[in-house]
CSV table of C-alpha atoms in Angstrom, one decimal:
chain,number,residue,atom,x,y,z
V,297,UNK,CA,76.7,108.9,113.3
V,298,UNK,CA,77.4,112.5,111.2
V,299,UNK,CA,76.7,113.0,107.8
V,300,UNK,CA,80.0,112.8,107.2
V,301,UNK,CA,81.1,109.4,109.2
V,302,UNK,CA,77.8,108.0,107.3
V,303,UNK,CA,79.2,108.6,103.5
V,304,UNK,CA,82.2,106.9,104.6
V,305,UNK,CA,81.2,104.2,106.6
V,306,UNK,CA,83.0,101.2,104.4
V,307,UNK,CA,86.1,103.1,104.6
V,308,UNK,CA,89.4,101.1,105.2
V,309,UNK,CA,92.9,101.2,106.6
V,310,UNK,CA,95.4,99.1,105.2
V,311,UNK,CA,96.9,96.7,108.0
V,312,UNK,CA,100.2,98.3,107.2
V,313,UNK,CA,98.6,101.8,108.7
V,314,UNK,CA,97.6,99.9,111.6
V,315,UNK,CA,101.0,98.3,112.8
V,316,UNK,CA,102.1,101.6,114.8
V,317,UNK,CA,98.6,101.7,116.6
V,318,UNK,CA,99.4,97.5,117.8
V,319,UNK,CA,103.0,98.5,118.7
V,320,UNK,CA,102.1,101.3,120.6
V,321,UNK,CA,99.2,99.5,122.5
V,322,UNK,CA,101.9,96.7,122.9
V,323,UNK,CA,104.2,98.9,124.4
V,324,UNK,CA,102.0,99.1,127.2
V,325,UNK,CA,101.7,95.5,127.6
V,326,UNK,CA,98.2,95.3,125.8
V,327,UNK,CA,97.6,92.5,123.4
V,328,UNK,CA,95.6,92.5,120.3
V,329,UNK,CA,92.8,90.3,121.6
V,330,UNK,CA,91.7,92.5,124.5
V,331,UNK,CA,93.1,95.8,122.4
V,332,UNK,CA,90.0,94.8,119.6
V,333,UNK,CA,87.2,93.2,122.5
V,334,UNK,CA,87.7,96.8,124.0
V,335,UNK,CA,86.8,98.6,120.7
V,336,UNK,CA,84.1,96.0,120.4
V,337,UNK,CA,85.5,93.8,117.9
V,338,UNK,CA,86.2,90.2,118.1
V,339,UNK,CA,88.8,88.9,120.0
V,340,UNK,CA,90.5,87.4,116.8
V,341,UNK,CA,90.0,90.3,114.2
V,342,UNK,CA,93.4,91.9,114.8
V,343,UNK,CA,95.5,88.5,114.4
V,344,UNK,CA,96.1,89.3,110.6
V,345,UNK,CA,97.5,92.6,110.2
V,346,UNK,CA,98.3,92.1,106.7
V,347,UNK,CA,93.8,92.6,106.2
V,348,UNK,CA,92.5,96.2,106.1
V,349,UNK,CA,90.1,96.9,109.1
V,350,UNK,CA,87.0,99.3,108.9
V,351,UNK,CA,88.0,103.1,109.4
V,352,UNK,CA,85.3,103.3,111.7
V,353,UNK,CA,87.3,100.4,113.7
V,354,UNK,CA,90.4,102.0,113.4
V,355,UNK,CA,89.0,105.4,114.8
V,356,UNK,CA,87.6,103.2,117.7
V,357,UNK,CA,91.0,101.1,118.1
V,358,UNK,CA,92.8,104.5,119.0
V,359,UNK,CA,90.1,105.3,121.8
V,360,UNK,CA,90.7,102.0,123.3
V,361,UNK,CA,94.0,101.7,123.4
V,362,UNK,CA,94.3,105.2,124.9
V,363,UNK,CA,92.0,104.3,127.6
V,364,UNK,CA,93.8,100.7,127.9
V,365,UNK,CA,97.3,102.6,128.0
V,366,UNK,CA,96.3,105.7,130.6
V,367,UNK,CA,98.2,107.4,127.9
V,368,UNK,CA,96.6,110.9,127.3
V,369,UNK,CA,99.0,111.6,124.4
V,370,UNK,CA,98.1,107.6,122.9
V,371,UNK,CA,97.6,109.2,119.2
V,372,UNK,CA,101.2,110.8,119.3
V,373,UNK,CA,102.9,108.1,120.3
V,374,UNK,CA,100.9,105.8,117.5
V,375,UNK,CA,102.4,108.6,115.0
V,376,UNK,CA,106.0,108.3,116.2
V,377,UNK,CA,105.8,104.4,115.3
V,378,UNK,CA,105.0,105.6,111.4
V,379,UNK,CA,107.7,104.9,109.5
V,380,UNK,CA,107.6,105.0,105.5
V,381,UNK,CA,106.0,101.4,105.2
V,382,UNK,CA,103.6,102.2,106.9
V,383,UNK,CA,101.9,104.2,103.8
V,384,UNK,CA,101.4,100.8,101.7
V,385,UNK,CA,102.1,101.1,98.3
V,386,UNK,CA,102.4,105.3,98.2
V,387,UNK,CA,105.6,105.2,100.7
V,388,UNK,CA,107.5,103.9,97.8
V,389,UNK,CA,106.4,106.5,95.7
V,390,UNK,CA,107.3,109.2,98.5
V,391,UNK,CA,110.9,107.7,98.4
V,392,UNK,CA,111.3,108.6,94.6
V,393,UNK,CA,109.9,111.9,94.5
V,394,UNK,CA,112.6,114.8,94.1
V,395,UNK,CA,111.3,117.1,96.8
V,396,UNK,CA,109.3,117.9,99.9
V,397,UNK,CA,106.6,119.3,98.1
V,398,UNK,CA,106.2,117.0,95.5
V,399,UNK,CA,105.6,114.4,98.2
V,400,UNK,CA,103.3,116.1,99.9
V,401,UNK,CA,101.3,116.7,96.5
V,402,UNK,CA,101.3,112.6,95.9
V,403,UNK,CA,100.8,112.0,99.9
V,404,UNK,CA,97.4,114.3,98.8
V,405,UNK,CA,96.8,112.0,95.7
V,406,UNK,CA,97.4,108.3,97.0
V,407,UNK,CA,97.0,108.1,100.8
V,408,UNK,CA,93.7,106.3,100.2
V,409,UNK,CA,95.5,103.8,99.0
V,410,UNK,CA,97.2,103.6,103.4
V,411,UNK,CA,93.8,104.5,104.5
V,412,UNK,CA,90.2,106.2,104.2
V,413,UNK,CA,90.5,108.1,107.3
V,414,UNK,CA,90.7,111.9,105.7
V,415,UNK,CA,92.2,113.7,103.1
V,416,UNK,CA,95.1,116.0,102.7
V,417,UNK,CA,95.8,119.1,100.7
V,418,UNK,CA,98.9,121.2,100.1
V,419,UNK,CA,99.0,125.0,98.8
V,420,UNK,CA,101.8,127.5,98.7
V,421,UNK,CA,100.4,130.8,99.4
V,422,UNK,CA,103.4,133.4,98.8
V,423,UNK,CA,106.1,133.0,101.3
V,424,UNK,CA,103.9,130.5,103.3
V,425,UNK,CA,102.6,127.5,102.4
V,426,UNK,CA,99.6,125.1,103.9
V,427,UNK,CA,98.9,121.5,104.6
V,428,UNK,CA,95.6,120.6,105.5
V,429,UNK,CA,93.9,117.3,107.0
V,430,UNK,CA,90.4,117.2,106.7
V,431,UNK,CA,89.3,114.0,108.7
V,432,UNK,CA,86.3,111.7,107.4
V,433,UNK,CA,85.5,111.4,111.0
V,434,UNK,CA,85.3,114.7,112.7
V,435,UNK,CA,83.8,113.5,115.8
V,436,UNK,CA,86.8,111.5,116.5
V,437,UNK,CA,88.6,111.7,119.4
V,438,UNK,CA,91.8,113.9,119.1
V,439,UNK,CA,93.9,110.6,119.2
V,440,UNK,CA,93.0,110.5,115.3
V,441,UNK,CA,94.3,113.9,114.4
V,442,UNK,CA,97.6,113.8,116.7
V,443,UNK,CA,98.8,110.1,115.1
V,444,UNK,CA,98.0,111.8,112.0
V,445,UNK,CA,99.9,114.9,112.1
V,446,UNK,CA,102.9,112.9,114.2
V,447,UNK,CA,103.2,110.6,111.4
V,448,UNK,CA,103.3,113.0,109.1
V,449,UNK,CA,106.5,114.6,111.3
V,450,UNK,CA,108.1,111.8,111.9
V,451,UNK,CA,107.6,110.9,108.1
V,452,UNK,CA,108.7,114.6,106.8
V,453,UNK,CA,111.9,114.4,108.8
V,454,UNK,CA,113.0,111.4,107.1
V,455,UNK,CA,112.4,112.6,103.5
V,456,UNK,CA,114.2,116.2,104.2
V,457,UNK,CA,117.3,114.0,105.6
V,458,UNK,CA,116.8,116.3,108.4
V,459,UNK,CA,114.4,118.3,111.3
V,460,UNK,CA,111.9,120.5,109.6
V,461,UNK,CA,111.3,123.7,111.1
V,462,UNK,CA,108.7,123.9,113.8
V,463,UNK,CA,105.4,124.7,111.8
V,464,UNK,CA,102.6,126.7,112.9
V,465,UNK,CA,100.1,124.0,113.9
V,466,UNK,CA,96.2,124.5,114.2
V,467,UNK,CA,93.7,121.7,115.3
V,468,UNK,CA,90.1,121.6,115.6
V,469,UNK,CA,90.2,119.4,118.5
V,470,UNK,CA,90.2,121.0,122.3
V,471,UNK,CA,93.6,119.1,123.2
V,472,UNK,CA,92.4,117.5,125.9
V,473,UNK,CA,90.9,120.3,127.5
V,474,UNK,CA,91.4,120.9,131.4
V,475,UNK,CA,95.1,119.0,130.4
V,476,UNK,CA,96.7,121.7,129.1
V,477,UNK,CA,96.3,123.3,132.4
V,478,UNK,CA,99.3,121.1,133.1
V,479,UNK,CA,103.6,122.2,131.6
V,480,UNK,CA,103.9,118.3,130.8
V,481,UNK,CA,100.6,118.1,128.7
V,482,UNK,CA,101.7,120.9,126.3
V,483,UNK,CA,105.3,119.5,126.5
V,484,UNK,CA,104.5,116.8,124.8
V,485,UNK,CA,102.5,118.1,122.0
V,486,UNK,CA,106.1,120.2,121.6
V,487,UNK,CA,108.3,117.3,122.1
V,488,UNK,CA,106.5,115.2,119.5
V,489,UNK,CA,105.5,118.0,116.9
V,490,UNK,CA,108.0,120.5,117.4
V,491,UNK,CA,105.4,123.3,118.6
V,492,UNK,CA,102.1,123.6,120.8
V,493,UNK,CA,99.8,123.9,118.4
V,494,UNK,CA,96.5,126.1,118.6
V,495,UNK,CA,93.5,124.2,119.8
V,496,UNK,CA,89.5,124.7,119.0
V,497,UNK,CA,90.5,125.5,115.4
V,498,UNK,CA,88.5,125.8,112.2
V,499,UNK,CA,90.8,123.4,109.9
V,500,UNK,CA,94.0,121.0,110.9
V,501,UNK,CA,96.6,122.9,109.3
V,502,UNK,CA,100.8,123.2,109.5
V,503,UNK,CA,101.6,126.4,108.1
V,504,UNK,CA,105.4,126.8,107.4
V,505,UNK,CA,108.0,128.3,104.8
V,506,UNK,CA,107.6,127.7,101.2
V,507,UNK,CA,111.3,127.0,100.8
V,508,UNK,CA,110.4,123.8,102.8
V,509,UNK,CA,108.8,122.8,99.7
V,510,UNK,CA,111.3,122.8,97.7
V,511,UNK,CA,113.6,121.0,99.5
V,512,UNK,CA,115.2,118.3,98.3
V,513,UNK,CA,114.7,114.6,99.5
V,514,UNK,CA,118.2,113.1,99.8
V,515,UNK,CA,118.7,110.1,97.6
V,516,UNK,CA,115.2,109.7,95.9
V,517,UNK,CA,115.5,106.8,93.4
V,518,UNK,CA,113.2,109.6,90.5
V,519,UNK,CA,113.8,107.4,87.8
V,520,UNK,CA,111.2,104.7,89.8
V,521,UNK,CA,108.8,107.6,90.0
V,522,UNK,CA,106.9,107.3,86.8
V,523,UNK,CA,106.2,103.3,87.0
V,524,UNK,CA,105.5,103.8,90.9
V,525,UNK,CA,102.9,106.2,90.3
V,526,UNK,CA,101.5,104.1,87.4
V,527,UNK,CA,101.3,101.0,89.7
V,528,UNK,CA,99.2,103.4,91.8
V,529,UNK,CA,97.1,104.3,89.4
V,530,UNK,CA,96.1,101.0,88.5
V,531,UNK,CA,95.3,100.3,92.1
V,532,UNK,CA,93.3,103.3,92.5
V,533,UNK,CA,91.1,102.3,89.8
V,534,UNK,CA,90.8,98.7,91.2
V,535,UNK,CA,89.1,100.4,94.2
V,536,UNK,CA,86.9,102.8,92.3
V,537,UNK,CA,85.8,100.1,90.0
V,538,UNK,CA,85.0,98.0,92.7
V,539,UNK,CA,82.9,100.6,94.8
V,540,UNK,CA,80.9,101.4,91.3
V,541,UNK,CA,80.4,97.7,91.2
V,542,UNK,CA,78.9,97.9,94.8
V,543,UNK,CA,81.9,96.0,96.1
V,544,UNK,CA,80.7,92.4,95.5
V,545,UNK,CA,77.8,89.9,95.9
V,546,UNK,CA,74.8,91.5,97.8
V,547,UNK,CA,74.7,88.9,100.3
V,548,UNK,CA,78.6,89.3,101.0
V,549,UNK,CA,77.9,93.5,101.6
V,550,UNK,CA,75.2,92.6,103.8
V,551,UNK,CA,77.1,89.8,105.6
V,552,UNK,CA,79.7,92.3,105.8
V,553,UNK,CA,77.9,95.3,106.7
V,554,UNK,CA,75.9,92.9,109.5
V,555,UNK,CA,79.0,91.8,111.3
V,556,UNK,CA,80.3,95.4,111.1
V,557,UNK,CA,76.8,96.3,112.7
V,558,UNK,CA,77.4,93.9,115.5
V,559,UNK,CA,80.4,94.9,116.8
V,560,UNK,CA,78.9,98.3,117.0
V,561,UNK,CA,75.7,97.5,118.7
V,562,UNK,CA,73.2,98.0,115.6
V,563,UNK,CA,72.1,94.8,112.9
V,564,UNK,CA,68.8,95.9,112.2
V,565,UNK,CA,67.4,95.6,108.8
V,566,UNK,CA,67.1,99.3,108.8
V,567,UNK,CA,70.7,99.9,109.6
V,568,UNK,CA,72.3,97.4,107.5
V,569,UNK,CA,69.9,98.8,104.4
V,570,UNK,CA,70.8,102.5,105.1
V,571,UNK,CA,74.7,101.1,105.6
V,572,UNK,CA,73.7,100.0,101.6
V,573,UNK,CA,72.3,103.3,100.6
V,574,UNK,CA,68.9,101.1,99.3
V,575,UNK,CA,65.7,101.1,101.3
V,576,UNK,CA,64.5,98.2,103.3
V,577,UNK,CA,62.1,96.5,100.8
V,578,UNK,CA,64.7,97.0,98.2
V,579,UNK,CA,67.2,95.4,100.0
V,580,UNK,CA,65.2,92.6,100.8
V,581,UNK,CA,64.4,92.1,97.1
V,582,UNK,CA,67.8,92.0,96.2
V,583,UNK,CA,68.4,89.3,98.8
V,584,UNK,CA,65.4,87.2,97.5
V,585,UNK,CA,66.9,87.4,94.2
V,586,UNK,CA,70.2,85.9,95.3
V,587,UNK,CA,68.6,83.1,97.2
V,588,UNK,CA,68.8,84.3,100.6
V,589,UNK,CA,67.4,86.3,103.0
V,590,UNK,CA,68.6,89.0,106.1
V,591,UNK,CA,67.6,86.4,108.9
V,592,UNK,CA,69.6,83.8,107.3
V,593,UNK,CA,72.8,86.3,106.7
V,594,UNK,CA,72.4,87.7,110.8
V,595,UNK,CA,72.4,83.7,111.7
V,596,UNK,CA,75.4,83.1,109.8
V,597,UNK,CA,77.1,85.8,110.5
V,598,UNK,CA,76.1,85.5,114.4
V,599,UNK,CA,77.3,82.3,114.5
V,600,UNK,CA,80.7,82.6,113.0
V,601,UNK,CA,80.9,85.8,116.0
V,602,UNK,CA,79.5,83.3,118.3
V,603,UNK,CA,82.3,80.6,118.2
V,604,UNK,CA,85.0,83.4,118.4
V,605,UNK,CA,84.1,84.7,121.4
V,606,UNK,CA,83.6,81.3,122.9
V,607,UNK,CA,87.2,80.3,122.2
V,608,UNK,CA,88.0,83.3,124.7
V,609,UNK,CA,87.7,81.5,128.1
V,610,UNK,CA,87.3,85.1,129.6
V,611,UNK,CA,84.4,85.8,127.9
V,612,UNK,CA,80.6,85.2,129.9
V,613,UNK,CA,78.3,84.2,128.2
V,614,UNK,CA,76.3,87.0,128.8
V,615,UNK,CA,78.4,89.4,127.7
V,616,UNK,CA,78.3,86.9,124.1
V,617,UNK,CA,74.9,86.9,124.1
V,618,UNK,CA,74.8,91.2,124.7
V,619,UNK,CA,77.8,91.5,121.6
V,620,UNK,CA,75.5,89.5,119.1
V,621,UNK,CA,72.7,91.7,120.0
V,622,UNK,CA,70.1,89.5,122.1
V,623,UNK,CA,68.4,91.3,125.1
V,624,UNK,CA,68.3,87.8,127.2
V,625,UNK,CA,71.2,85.0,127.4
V,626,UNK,CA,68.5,82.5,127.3
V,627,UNK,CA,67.7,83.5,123.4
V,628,UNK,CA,71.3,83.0,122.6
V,629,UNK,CA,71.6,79.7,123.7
V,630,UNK,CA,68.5,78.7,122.0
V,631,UNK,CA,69.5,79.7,118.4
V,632,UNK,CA,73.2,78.6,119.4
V,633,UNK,CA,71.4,74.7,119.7
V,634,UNK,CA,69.8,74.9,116.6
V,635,UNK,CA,72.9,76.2,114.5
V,636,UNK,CA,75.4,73.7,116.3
V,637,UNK,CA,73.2,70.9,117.8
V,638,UNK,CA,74.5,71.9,121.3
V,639,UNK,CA,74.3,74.5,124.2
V,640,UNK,CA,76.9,77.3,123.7
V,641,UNK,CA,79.0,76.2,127.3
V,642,UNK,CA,78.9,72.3,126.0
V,643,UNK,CA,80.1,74.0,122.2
V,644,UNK,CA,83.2,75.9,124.5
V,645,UNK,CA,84.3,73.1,126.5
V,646,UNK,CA,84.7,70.5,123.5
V,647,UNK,CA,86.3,73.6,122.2
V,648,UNK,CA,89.1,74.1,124.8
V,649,UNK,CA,89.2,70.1,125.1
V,650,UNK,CA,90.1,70.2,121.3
V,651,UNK,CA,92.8,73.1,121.8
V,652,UNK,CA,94.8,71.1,124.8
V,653,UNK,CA,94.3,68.2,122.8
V,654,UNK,CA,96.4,69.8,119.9
């Protein structure tokens, strides 16, 4: 992991921000459960989307449903399926700003509030003027930029009432490479943004008229402005104060940051401790002094993982026994006995017994 994806490893995305990413998948006939197994997640973690999910999940749910779809141009499509809801809490303040520009300046200001995925700034230079996505995740496929810069589209053509001009787009990303050897491939970069934009750049930019700024947006409720962004306000400094405050209990970060780890192949000590920003020893300390200790939160936190994935009747239990991080199936179903008093296949079929049953 960069330097970058490591300072904002507890990122999240609102569940709102994910729905387009689920409908899109879905459009391809691909269900939540083996939409999250194939990003490495449990089977049952997408079942709420009313929860956030880690950013770091969200960056890997794109990849997955891209390769799950066959669908080279997966992150536009996600985009298309924004719609203003999809922002959480700031959509409603977009709907009461007065213009364009003034909702790209609070899009800039709240859209942490939708998701820690990047960060956007707006700048009138003269007759031009700039909006820039820097993504928190720069090794990211391009599926993360394109559902960005879709959504954005789509979202920008509501506001206006109308199409906004074609902009002058610029990506970091290689857009897809070899693919744009083919006319469709570049088509639909058109057809969804409204031009092909240039690949291998230094920023994500959309540079357009100024004018564009200063559009109006056709019936904005302003009066609801002012309370809106007070509302938001209040919720930004919920989340600050809570990541000053370390974001809870110690042992409920490191059961966090632990199942986090497991999904992602890594629930070391180390990891988990550099996932904290403290140092092994320290970490253990802490732990101590809350009347626990790591071994007893990766047990927990393996066996709440553990009865998930048995519930899945497609699951092996070897491939269980690889996603909670033992090297041998046999290890698993010892520690499974002595958290459950039973074998792991005994513990699935009184499971699925239990399931007809109801």
């Amino acid at each position: 992991m960069t330097r970058t994806d490591s300072q904002h490893a507890q990122g999240q995305v609102a569940g709102a921000y994910l729905l387009p990413l689920l409908e899109a998948a879905e459009a391809h006939g691909i269900a939540a459960a083996p939409l999250a197994l194939a990003a490495g997640m449990a089977p049952h973690s997408l079942e709420a989307p009313s929860s956030t999910v880690a950013a770091r999940d969200y960056v890997r749910l794109l990849d997955a449903g891209a390769q799950l779809a066959g669908d080279a141009h997966f992150g536009l499509h996600v985009g298309q399926r924004v719609r203003m809801g999809t922002y959480s809490a700031y959509g409603l303040i977009l709907l009461s700003c007065s213009n364009v520009g003034q909702a790209l300046e609070q899009t800039a200001r709240y859209e942490r509030l939708a998701h820690e995925l990047g960060r956007s700034t707006v700048q009138r230079d003269g007759a031009v003027a700039h909006y820039r996505w820097t993504s928190n995740y720069p090794d990211a496929s391009r599926h993360l930029v394109d559902s960005v810069f879709a959504g954005v589209k789509v979202c920008g053509d509501w506001l206006a009432g109308m199409p906004l001009p074609p902009a002058q787009l610029a990506f970091t990303h290689d857009g897809g490479g070899a693919l744009l050897r083919h006319a469709a491939h570049r088509d639909e970069y058109v057809r969804v943004l409204g031009s092909l934009p240039a690949f291998g750049a230094p920023t994500n930019t959309a540079t357009f008229d100024a004018q564009v700024l200063d559009w109006p947006v056709p019936n904005a409720d302003v009066s609801l402005y002012p309370v809106l962004c007070q509302h938001a306000e209040q919720l930004l400094a919920q989340r600050q104060a809570a990541t000053q405050a370390g974001g809870g209990a110690i042992d409920a970060q490191v059961h966090a940051a632990i199942v986090t780890g497991l999904r992602h192949g890594s629930a070391r000590l180390a990891s988990v401790a550099a996932t904290l920003a403290v140092t092994p020893r320290t970490l253990q300390r802490k732990l101590a002094d809350a009347g626990t200790s790591f071994q007893t939160l990766l047990d927990q936190a393996r066996y709440g993982l553990a009865r998930d994935y048995l519930r899945q009747p497609g699951m092996s239990l070897i491939d269980i026994a690889f996603l909670l991080g033992y090297q041998e199936q046999s290890a698993f179903n010892h520690a499974f006995r002595e958290w459950a008093g039973t074998n792991p296949g005994a513990w699935r079929l009184q499971a699925l017994q239990a399931r007809r049953a109801d």
